[in-house]
PDB file as gemmi writes it, atoms N, CA and C in Angstrom:
CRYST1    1.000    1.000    1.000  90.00  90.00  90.00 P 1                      
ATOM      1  N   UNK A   1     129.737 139.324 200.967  1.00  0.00           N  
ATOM      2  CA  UNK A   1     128.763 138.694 201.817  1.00  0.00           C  
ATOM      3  C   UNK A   1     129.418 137.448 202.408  1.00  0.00           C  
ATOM      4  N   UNK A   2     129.367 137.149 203.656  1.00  0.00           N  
ATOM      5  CA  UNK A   2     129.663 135.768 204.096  1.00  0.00           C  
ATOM      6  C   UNK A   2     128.500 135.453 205.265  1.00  0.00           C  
ATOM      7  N   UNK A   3     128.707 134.105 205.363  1.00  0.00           N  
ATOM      8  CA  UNK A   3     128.148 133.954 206.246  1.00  0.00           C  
ATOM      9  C   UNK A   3     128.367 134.043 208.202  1.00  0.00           C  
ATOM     10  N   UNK A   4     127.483 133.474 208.460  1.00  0.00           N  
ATOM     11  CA  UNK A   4     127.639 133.725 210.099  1.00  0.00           C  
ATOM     12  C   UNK A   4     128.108 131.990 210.275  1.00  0.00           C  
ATOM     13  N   UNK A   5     128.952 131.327 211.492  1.00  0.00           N  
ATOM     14  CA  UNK A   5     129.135 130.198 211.857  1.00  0.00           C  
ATOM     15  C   UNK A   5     127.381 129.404 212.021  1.00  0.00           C  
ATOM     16  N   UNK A   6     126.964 130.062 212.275  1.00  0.00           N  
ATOM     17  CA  UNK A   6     125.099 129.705 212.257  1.00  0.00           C  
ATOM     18  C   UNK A   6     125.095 129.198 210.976  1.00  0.00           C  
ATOM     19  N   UNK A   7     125.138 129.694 210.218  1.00  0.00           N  
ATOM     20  CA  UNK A   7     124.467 129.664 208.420  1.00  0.00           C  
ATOM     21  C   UNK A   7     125.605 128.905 207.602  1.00  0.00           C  
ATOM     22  N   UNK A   8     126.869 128.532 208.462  1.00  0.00           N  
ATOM     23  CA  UNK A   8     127.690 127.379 207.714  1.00  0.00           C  
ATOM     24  C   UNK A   8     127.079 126.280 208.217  1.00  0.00           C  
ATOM     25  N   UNK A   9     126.608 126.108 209.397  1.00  0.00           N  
ATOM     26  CA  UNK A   9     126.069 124.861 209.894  1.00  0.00           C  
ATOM     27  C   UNK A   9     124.944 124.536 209.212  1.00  0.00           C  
ATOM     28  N   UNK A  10     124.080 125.480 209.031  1.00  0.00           N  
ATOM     29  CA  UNK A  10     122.533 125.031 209.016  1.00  0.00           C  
ATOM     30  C   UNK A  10     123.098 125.302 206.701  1.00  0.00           C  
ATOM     31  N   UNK A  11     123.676 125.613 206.217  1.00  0.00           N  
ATOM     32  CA  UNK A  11     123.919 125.279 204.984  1.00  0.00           C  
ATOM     33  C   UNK A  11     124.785 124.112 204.908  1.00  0.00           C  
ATOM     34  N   UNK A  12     125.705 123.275 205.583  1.00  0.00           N  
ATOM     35  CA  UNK A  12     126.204 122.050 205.642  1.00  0.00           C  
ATOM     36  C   UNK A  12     125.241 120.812 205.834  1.00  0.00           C  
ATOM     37  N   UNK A  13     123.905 120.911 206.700  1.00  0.00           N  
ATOM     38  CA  UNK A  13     123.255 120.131 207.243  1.00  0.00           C  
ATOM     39  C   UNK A  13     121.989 120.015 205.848  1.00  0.00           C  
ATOM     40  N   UNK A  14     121.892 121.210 205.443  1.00  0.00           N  
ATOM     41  CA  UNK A  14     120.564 121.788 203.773  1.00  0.00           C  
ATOM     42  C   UNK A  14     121.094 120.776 202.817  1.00  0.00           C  
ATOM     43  N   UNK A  15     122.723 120.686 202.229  1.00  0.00           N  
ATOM     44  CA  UNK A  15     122.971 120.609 201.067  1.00  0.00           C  
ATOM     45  C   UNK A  15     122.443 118.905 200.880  1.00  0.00           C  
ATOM     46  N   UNK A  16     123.168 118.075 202.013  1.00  0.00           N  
ATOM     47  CA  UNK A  16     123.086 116.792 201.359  1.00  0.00           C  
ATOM     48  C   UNK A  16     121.281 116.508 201.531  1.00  0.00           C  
ATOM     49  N   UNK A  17     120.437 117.383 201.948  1.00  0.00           N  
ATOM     50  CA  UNK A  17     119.281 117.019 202.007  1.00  0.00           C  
ATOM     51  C   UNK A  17     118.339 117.227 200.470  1.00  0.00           C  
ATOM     52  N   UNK A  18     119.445 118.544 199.991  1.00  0.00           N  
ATOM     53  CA  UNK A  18     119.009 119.186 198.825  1.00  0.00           C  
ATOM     54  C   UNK A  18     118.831 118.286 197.619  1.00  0.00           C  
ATOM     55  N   UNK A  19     120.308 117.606 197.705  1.00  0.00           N  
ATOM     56  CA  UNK A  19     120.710 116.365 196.935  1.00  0.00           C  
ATOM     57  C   UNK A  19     119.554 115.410 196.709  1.00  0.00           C  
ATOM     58  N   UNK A  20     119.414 115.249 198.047  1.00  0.00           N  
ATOM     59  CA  UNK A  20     118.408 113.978 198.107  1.00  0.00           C  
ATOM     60  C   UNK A  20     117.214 114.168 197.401  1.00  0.00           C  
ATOM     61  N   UNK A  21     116.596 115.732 197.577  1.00  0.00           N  
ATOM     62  CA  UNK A  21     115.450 116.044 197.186  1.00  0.00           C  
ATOM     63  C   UNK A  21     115.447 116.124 195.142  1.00  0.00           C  
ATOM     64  N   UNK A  22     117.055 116.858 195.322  1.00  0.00           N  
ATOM     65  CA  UNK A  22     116.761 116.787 193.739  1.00  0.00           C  
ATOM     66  C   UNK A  22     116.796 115.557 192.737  1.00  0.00           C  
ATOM     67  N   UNK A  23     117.180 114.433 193.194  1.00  0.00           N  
ATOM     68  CA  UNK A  23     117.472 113.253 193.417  1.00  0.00           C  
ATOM     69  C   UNK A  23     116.240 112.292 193.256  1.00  0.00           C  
ATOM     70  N   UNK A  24     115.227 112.681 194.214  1.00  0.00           N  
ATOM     71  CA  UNK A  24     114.065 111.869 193.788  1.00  0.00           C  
ATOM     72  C   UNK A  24     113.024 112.963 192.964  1.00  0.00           C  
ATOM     73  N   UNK A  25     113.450 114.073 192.862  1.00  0.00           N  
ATOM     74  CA  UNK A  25     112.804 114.485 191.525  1.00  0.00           C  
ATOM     75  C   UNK A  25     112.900 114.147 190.333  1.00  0.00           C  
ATOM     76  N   UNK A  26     114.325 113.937 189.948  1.00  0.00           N  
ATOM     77  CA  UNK A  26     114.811 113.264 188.433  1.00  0.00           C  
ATOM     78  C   UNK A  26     113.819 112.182 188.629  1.00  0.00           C  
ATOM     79  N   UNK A  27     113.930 111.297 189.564  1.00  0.00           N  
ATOM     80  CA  UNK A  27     113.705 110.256 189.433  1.00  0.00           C  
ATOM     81  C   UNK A  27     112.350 109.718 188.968  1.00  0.00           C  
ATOM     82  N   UNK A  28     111.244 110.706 190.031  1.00  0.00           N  
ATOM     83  CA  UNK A  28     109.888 110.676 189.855  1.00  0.00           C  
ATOM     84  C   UNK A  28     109.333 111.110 188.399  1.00  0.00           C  
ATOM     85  N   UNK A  29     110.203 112.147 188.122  1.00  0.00           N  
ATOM     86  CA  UNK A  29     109.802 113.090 186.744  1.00  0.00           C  
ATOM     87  C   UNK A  29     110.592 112.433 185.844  1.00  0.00           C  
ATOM     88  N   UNK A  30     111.170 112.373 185.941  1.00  0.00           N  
ATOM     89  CA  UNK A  30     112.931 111.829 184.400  1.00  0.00           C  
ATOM     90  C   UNK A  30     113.274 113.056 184.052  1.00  0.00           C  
ATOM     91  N   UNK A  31     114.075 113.236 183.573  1.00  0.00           N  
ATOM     92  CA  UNK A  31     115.106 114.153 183.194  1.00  0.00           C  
ATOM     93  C   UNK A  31     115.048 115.501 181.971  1.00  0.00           C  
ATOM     94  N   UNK A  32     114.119 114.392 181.402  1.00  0.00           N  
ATOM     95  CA  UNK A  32     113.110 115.116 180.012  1.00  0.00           C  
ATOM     96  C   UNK A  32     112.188 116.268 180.849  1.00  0.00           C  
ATOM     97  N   UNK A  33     111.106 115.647 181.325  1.00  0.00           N  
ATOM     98  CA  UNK A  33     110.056 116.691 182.494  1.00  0.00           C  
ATOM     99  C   UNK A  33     110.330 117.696 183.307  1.00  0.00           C  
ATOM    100  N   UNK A  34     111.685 117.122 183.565  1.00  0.00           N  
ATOM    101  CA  UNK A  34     112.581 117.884 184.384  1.00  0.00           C  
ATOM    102  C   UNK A  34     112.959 119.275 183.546  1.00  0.00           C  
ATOM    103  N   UNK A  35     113.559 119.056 182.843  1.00  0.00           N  
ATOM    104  CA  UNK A  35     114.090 119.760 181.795  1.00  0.00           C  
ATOM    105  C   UNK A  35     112.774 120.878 181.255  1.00  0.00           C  
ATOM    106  N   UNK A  36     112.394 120.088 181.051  1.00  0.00           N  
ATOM    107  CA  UNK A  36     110.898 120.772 180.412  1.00  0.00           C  
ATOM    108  C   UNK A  36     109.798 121.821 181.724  1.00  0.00           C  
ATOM    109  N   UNK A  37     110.138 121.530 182.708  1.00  0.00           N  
ATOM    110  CA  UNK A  37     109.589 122.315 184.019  1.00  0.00           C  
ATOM    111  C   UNK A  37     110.678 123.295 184.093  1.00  0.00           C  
ATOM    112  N   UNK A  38     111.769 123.321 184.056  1.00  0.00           N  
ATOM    113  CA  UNK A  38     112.760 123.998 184.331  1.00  0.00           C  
ATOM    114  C   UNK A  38     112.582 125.173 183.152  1.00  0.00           C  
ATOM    115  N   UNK A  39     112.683 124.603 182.199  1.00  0.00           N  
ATOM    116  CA  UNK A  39     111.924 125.458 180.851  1.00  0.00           C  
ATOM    117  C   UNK A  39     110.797 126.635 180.967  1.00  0.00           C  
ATOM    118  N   UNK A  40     109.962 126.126 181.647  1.00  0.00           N  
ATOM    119  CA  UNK A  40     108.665 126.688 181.891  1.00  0.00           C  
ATOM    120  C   UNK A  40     108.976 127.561 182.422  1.00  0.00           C  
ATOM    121  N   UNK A  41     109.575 127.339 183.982  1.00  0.00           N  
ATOM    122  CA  UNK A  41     109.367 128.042 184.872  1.00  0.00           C  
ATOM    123  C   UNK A  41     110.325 129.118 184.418  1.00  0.00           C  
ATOM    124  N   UNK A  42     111.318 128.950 183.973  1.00  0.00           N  
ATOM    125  CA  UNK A  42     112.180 130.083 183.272  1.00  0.00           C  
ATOM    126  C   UNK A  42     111.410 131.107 182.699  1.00  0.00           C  
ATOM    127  N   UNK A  43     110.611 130.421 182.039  1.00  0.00           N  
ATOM    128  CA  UNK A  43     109.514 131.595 180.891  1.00  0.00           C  
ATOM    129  C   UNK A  43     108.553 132.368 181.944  1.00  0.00           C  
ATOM    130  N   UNK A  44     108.384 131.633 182.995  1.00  0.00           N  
ATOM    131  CA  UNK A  44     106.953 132.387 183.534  1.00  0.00           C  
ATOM    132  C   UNK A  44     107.795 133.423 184.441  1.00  0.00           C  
ATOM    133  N   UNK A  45     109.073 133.595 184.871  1.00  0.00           N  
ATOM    134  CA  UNK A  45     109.928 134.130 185.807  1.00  0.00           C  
ATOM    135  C   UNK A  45     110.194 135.466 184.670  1.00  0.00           C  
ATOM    136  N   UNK A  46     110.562 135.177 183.668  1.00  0.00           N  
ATOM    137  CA  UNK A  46     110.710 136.109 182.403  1.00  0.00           C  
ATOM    138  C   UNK A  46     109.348 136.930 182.233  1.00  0.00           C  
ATOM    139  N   UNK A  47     108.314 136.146 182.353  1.00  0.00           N  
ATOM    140  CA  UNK A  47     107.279 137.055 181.935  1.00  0.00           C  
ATOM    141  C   UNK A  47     106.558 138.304 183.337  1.00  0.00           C  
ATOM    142  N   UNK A  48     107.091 137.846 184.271  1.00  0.00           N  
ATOM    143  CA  UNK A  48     106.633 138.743 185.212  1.00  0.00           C  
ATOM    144  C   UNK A  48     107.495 139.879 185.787  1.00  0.00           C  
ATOM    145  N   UNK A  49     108.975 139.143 185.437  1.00  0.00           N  
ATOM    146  CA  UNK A  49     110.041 140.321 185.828  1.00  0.00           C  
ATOM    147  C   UNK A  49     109.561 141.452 184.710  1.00  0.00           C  
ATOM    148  N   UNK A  50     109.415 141.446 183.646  1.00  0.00           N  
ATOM    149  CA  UNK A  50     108.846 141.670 182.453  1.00  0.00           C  
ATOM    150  C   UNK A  50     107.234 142.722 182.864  1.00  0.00           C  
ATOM    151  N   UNK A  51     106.862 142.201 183.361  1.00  0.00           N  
ATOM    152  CA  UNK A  51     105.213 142.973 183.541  1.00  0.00           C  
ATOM    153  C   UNK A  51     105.449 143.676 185.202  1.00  0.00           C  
ATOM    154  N   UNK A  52     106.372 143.355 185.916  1.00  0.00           N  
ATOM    155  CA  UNK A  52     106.517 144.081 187.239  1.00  0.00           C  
ATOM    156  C   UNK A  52     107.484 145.480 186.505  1.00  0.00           C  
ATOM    157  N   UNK A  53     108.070 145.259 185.855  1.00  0.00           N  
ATOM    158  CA  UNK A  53     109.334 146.294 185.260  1.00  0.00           C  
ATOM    159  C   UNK A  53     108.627 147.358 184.129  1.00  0.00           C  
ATOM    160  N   UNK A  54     107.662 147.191 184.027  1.00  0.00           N  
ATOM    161  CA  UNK A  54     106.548 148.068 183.141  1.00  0.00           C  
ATOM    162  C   UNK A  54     105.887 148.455 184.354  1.00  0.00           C  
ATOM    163  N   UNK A  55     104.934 147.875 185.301  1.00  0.00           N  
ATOM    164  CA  UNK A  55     104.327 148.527 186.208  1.00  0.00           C  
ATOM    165  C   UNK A  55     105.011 149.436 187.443  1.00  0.00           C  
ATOM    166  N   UNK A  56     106.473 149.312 187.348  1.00  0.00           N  
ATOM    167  CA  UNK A  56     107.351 150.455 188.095  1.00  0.00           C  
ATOM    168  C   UNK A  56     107.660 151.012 187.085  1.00  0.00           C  
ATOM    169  N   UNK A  57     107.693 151.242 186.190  1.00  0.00           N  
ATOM    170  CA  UNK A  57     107.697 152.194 185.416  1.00  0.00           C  
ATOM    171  C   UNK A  57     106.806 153.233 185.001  1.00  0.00           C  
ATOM    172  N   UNK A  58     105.667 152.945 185.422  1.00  0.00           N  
ATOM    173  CA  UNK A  58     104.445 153.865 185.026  1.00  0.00           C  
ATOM    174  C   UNK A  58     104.513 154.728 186.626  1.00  0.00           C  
ATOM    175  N   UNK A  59     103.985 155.723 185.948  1.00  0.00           N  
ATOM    176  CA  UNK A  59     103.724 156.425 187.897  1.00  0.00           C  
ATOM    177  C   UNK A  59     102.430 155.925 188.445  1.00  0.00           C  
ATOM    178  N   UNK A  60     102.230 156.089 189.312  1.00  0.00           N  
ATOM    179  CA  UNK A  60     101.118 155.712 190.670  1.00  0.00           C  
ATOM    180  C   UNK A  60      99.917 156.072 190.148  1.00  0.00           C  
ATOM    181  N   UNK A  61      99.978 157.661 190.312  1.00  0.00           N  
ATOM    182  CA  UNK A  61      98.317 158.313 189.462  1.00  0.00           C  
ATOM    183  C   UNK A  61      98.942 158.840 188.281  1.00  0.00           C  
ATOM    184  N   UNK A  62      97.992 158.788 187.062  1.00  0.00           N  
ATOM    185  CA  UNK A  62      98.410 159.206 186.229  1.00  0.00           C  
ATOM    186  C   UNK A  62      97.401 160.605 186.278  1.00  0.00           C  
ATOM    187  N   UNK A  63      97.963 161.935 185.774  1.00  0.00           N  
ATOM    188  CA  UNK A  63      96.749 162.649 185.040  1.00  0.00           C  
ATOM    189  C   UNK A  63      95.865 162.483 184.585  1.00  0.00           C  
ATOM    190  N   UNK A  64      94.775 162.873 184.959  1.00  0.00           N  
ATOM    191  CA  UNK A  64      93.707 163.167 183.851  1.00  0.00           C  
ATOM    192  C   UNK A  64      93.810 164.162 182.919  1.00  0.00           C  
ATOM    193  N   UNK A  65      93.412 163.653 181.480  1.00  0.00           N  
ATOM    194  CA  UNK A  65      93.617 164.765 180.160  1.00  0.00           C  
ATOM    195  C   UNK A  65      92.362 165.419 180.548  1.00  0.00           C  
ATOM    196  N   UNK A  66      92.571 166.546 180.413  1.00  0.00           N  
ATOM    197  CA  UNK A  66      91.731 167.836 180.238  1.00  0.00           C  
ATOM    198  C   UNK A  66      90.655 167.755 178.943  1.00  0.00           C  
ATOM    199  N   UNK A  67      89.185 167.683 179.103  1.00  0.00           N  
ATOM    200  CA  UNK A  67      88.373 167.735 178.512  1.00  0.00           C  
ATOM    201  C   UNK A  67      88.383 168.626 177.772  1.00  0.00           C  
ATOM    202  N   UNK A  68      88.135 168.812 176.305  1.00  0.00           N  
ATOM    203  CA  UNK A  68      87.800 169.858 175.648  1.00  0.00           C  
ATOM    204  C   UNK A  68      86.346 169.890 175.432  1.00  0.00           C  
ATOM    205  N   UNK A  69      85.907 170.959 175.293  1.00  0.00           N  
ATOM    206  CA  UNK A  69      84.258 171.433 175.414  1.00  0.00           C  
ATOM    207  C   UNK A  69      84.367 171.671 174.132  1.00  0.00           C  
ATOM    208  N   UNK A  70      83.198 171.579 173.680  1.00  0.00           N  
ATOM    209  CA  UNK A  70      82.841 171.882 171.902  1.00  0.00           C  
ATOM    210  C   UNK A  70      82.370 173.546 172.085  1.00  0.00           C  
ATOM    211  N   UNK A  71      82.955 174.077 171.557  1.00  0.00           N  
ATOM    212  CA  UNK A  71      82.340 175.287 171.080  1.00  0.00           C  
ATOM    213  C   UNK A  71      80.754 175.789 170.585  1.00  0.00           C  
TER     214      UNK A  71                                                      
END                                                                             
């Protein structure tokens, strides 16, 4: 994969903004919160790759089981 001369520019012009942004996050949060969101969000990313990867796994319609009649 590489990029296009477009997408070196407009990723040269992103990064130091990125900085900045992650930058006054430490700052606002501290490093601990930080840490601890980063944590989280790990788990909740885990739990859905997790529940999407079971629901492609099942088929679309399932059968219906066949009733048995009492004699």
């Amino acid at each position: 994969m590489t990029l296009t001369a477009k997408g070196r520019k407009a990723l040269e012009a992103a990064r130091p903004l990125w900085a900045r942004a992650q930058d006054r996050v430490l700052r606002e949060l501290g490093t601990t919160a930080w840490a601890d969101a980063q944590r989280r969000l790990a788990h909740l990313l885990g739990v859905a790759v997790k529940k999407r990867r079971r629901i492609r796994g099942q088929s679309r319609v399932r059968p219906r089981r066949a009733r048995r009649e009492s004699l």
